[in-house]
Tab-separated table of C-alpha atoms in Angstrom:
chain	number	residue	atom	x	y	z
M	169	UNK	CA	11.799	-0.296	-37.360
M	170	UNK	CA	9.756	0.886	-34.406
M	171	UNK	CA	10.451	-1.847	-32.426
M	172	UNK	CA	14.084	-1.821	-32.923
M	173	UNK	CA	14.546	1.361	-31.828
M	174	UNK	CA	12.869	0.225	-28.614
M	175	UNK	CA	14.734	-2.650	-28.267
M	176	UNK	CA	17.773	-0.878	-28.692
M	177	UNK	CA	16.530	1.537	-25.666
M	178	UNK	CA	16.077	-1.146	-23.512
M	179	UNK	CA	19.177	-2.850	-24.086
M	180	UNK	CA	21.309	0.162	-23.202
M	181	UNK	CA	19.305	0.651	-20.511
M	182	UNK	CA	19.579	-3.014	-18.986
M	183	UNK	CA	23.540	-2.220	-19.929
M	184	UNK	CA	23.122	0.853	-17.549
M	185	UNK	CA	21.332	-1.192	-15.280
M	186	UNK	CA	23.940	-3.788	-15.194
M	187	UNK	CA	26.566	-1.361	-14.694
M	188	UNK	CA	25.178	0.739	-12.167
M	189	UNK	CA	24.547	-2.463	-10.038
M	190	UNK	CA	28.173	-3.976	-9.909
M	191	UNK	CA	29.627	-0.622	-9.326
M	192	UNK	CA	27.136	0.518	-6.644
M	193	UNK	CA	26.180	-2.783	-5.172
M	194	UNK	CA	29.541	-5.053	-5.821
M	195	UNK	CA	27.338	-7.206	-7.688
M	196	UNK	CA	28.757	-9.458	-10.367
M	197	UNK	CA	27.817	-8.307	-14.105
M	198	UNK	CA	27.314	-11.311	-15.142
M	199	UNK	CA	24.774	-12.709	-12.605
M	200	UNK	CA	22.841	-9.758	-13.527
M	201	UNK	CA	22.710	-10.120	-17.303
M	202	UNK	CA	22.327	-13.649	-16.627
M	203	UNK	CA	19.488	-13.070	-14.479
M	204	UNK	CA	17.801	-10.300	-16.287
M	205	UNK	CA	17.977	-12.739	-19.608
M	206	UNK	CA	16.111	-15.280	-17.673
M	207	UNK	CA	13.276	-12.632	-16.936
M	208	UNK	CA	10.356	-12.480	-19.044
M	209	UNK	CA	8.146	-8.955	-20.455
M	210	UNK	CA	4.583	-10.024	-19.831
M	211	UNK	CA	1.874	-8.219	-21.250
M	212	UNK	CA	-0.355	-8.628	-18.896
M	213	UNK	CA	1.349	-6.673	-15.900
M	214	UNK	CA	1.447	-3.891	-18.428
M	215	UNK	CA	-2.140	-4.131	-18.732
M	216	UNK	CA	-2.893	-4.630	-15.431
M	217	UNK	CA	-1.266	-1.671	-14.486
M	218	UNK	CA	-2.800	0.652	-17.148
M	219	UNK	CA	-5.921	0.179	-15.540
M	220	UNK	CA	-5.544	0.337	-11.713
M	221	UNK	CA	-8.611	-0.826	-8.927
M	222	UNK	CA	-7.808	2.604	-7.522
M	223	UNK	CA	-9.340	4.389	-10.949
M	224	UNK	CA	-13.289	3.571	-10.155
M	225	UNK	CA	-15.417	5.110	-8.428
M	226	UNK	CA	-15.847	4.838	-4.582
M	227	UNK	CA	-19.337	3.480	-5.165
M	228	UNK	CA	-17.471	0.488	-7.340
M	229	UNK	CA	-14.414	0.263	-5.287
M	230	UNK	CA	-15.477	-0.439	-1.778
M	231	UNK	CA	-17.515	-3.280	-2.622
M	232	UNK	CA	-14.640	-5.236	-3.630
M	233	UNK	CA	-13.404	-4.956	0.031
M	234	UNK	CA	-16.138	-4.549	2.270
M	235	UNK	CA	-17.547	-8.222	2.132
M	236	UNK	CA	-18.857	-10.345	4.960
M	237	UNK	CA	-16.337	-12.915	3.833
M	238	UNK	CA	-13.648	-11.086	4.014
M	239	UNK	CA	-15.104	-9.569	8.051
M	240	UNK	CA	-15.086	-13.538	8.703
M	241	UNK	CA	-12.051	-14.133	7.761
M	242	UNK	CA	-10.701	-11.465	9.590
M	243	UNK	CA	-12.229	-11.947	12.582
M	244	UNK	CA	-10.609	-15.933	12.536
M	245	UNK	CA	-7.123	-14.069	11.421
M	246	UNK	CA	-7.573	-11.805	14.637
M	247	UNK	CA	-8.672	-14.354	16.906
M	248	UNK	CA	-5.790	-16.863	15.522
M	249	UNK	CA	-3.125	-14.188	15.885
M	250	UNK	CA	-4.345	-12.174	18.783
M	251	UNK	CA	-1.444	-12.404	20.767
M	252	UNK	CA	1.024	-11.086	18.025
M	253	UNK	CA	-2.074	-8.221	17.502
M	254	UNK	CA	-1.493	-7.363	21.124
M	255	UNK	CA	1.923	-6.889	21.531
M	256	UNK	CA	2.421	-5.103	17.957
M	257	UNK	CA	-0.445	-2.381	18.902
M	258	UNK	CA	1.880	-2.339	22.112
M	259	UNK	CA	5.257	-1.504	20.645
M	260	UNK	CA	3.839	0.457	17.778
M	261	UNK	CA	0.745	2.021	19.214
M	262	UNK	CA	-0.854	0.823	15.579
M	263	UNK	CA	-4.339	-0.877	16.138
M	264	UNK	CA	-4.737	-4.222	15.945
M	265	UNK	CA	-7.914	-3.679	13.399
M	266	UNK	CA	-5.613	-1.960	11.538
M	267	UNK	CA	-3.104	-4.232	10.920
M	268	UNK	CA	-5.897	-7.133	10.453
M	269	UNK	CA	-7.698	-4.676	7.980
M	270	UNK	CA	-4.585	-4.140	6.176
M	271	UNK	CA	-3.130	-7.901	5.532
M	272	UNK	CA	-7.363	-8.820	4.282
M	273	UNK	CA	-7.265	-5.839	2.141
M	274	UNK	CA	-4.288	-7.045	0.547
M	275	UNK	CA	-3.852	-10.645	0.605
M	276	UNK	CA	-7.278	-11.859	1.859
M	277	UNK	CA	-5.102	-13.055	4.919
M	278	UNK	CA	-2.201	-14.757	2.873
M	279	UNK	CA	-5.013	-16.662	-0.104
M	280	UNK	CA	-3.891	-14.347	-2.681
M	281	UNK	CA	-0.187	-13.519	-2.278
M	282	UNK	CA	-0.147	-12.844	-6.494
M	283	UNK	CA	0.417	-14.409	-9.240
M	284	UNK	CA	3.443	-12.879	-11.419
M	285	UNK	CA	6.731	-13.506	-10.895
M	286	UNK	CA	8.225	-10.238	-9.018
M	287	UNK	CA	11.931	-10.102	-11.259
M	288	UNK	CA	9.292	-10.603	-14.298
M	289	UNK	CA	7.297	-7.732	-12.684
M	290	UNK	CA	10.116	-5.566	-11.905
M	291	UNK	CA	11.379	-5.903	-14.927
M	292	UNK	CA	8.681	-5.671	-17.664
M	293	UNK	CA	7.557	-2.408	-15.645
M	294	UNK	CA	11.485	-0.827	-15.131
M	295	UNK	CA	12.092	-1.586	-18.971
M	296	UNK	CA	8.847	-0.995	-20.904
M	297	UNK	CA	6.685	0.887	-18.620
M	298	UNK	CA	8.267	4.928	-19.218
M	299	UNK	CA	5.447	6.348	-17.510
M	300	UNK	CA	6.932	4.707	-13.590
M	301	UNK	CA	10.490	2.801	-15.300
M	302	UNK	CA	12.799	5.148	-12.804
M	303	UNK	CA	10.837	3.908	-9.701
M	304	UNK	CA	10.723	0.393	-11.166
M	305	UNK	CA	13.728	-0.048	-12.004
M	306	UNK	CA	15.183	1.184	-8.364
M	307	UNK	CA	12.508	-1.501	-7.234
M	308	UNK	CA	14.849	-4.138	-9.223
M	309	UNK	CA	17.439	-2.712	-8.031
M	310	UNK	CA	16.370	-3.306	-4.066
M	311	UNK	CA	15.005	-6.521	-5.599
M	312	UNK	CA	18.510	-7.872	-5.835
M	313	UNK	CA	19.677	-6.505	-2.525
M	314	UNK	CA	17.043	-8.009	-0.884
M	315	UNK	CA	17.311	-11.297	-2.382
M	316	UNK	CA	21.077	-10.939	-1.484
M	317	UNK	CA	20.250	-10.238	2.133
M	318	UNK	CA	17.648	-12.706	2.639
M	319	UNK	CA	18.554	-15.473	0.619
M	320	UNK	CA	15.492	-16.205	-1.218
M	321	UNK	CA	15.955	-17.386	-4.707
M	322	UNK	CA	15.452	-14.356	-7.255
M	323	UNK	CA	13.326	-16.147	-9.494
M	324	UNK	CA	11.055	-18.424	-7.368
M	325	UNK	CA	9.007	-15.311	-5.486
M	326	UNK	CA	5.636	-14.472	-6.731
M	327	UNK	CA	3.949	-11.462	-5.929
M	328	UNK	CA	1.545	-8.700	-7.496
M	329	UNK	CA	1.592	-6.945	-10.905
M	330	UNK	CA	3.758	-4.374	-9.388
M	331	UNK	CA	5.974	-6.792	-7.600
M	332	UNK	CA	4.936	-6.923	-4.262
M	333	UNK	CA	5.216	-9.817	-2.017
M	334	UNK	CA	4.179	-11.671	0.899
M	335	UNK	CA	0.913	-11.314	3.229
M	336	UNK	CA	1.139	-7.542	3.753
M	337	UNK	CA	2.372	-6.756	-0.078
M	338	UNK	CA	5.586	-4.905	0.442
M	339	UNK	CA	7.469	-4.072	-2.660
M	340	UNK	CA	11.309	-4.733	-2.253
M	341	UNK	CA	12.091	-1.384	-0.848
M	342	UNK	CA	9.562	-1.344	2.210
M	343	UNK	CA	10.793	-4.856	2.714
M	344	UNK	CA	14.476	-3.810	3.166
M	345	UNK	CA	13.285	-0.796	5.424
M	346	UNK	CA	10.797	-1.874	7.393
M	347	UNK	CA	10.436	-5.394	7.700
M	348	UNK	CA	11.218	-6.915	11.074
M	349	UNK	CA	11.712	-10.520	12.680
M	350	UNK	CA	8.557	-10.395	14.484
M	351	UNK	CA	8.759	-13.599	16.020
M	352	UNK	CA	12.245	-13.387	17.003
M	353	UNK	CA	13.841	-16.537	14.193
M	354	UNK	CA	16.686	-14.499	13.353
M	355	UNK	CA	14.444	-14.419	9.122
M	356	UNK	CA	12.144	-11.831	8.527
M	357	UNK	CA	9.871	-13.400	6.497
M	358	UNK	CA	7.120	-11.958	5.252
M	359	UNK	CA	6.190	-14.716	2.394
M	360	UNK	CA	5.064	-17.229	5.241
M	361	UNK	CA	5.200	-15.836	8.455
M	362	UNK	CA	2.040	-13.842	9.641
M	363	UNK	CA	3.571	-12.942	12.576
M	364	UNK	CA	6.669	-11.136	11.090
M	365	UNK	CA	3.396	-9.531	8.358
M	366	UNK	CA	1.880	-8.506	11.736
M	367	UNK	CA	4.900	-6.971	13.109
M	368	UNK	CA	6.122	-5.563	9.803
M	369	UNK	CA	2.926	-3.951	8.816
M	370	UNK	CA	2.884	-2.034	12.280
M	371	UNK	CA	6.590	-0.847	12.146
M	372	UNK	CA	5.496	0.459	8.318
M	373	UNK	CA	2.873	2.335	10.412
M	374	UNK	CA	5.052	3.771	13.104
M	375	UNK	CA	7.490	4.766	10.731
M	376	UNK	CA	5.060	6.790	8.653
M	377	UNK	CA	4.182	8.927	11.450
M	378	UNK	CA	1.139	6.538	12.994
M	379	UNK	CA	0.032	8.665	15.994
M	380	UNK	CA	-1.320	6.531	18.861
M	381	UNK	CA	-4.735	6.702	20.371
M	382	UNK	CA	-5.715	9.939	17.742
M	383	UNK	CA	-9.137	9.167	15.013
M	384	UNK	CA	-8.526	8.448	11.427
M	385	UNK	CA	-11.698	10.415	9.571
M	386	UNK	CA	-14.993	12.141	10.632
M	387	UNK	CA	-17.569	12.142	8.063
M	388	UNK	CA	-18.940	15.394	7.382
M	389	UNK	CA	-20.943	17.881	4.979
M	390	UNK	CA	-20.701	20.413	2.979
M	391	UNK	CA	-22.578	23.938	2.758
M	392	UNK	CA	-20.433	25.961	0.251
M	393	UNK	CA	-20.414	26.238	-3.782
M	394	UNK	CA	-19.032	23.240	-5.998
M	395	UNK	CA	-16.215	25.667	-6.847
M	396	UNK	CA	-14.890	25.943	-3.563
M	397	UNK	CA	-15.533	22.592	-2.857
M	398	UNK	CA	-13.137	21.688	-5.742
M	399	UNK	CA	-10.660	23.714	-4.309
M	400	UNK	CA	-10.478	22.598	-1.050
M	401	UNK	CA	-10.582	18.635	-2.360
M	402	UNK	CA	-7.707	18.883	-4.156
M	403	UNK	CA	-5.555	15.549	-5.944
M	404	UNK	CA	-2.903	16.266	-3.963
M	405	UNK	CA	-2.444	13.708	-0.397
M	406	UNK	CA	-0.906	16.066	1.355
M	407	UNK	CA	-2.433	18.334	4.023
M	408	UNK	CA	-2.642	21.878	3.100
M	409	UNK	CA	-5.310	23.107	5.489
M	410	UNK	CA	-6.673	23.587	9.038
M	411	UNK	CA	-9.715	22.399	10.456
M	412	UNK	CA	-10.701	26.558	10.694
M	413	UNK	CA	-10.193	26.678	7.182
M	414	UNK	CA	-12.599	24.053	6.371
M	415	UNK	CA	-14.580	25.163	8.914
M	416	UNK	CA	-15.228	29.013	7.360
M	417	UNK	CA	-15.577	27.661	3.849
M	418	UNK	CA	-18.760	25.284	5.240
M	419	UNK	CA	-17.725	21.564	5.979
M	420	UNK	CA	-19.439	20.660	9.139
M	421	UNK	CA	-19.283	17.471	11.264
M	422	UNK	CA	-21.625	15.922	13.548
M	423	UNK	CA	-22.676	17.535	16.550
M	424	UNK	CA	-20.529	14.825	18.845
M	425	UNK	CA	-16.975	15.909	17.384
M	426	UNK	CA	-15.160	18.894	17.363
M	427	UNK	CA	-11.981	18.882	16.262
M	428	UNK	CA	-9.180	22.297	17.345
M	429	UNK	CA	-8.679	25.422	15.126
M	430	UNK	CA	-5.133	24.135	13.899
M	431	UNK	CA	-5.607	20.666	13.535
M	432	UNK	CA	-4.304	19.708	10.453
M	433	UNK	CA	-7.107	17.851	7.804
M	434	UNK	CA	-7.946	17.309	4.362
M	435	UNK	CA	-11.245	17.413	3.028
M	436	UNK	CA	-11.739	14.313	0.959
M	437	UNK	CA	-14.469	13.078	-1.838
M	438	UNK	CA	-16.254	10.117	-2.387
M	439	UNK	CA	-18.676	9.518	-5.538
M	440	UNK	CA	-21.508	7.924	-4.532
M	441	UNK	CA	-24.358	6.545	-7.682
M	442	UNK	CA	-26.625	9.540	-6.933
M	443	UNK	CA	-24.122	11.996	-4.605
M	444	UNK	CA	-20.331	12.819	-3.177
M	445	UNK	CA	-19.953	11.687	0.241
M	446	UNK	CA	-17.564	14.003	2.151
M	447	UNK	CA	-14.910	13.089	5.092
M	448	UNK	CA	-12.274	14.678	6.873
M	449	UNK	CA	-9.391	12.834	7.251
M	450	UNK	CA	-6.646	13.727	9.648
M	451	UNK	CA	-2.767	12.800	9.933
M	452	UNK	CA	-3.698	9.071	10.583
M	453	UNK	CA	-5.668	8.949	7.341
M	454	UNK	CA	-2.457	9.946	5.532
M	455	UNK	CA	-0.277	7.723	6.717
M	456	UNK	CA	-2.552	4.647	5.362
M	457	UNK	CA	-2.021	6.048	2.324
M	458	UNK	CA	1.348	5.884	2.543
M	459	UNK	CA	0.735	1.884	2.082
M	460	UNK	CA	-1.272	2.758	-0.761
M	461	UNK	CA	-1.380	6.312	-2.829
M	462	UNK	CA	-4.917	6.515	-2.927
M	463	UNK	CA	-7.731	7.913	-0.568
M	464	UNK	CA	-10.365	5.114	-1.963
M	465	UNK	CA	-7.689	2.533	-0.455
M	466	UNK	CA	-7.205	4.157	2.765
M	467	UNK	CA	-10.954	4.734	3.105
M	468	UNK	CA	-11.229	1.210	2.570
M	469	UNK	CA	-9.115	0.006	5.173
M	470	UNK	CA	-10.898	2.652	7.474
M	471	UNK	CA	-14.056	1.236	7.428
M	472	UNK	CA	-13.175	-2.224	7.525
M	473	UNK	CA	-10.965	-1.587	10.556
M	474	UNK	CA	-14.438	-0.350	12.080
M	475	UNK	CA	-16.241	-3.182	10.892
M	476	UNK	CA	-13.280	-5.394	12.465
M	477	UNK	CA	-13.102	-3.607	15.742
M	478	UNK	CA	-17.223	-3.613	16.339
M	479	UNK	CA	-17.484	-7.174	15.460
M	480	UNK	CA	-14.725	-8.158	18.139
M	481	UNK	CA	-16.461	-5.892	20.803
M	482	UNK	CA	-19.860	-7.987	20.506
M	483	UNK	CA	-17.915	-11.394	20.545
């Protein structure tokens, strides 16, 4: 009986859905019923996202990234595309490590683009994941759109558990917004093209408030009670303090950087096996995790960047 009722909730909702889109969108009701009876619930996307990279430990998580294969490939990606690198740090003022760092963290530099088909993604999660369905299921909705726009073929893309796509990963509503025709074909594709991932990857950046020439995190330590420290850490992504504030409550950096009074910063946490390593991550650290919600992802990214950018200086 249990699974009739949620059958029955998901096929008024796939009614609403239907609606919704030939109303809003001038789509055709039934190529969308059509379409959404051709997609399939899989299991495993609900699986895979009930148990996210992003929930283990720093100590676990950067060692998935932070490989000398992945610095090699890089380093050829960078070298292969350093022209495009050039003139998107240009236009964008986003580094070119930080693109490269980016498209390897993602997509190993286009080898692993996913798996799952994205309408089967977008719509086992919009349908039978409550927890995220709302966002999901606008996802499906700028799935269509896109498809629309750009002609691909609705049911041949493959992408991530979550439905993202292409070399840089950008679910269907970053692709509508901030994809760009890099390379000047009149198609902005980011399935194939590493030029247009170059160029769209850096316009994400800009967009999110990259500021140009400014540092991403200091490493620092901490001379005040766990309690305090607890408060100034903080789940939240957003800024709420000033480097003063962090300052008087005991976080210290090096000698070599000083940082002004009102700068805005977030004091961030790392668990190490046998400690917490501390940073202090300014505006630029934010707006990586815009690509990603999570500070272990954007931390990630940081330090390969580095590891990019040093290994091109001794070449």
């Amino acid at each position: 009986m249990a699974n009739q009722d949620v059958d029955s909730k998901v096929d008024a909702q796939i009614e609403e859905f239907i609606t919704m889109m030939a109303e809003k969108h001038q789509f055709d009701p039934d190529f969308i019923k059509q379409t959404l009876n051709g997609a399939n619930k899989n299991q495993t996307i609900l699986e895979a996202i009930a148990k996210p990279w992003e929930a283990k430990p720093w100590h676990q998580y950067f060692p998935i990234f932070l490989t000398e294969k992945r610095l090699a490939k890089g380093l050829a990606f960078w070298q292969e595309h350093q022209e495009d690198l050039q003139r998107a740090e240009q236009e964008t003022g986003v580094p070119a490590q930080i693109i490269v760092a980016i498209i390897g963290v993602e997509t190993f530099y286009g080898t692993y683009k996913g798996k799952y088909s994205v309408l089967d993604a977008l719509y086992t999660l919009g349908f039978y994941y409550p927890p995220r369905a709302t966002f999901f299921k606008s996802e499906l909705a700028e799935y269509f759109l896109l498809t629309r726009e750009e002609g691909f073929d609705l049911s041949d893309v493959k992408g991530s558990y979550a439905g993202a796509m292409g070399w840089g990963q950008f679910i269907s509503s970053s692709y509508r917004h901030y994809a760009v025709d890099f390379d000047g074909d009149g198609v902005r594709d980011l399935l194939n093209n590493p030029t247009d991932a170059i160029g769209s990857v850096a316009n994400y950046f800009k967009r999110h408030g990259w500021r140009s020439g400014e540092p991403i995190a200091f490493k620092a330590t901490v001379a005040t009670s766990s309690n305090k420290v607890d408060d100034l850490v903080s789940k939240s992504l957003k800024y709420k303090h000033t480097w003063q504030e962090l300052s008087d409550a005991g976080v210290r950096l090096d000698d070599k950087t000083s940082l002004s009074a009102q700068q805005s910063v977030k004091l961030l946490a790392f668990e190490q096996p046998d400690n917490t390593e501390y940073w202090v991550g300014l505006p630029n650290f934010y707006t990586i995790t815009r690509y990603n919600h999570s500070p272990l992802y954007a931390m990630a990214v940081f330090q390969f960047s580095q590891q990019l950018q040093q290994a091109m200086e001794l070449k």
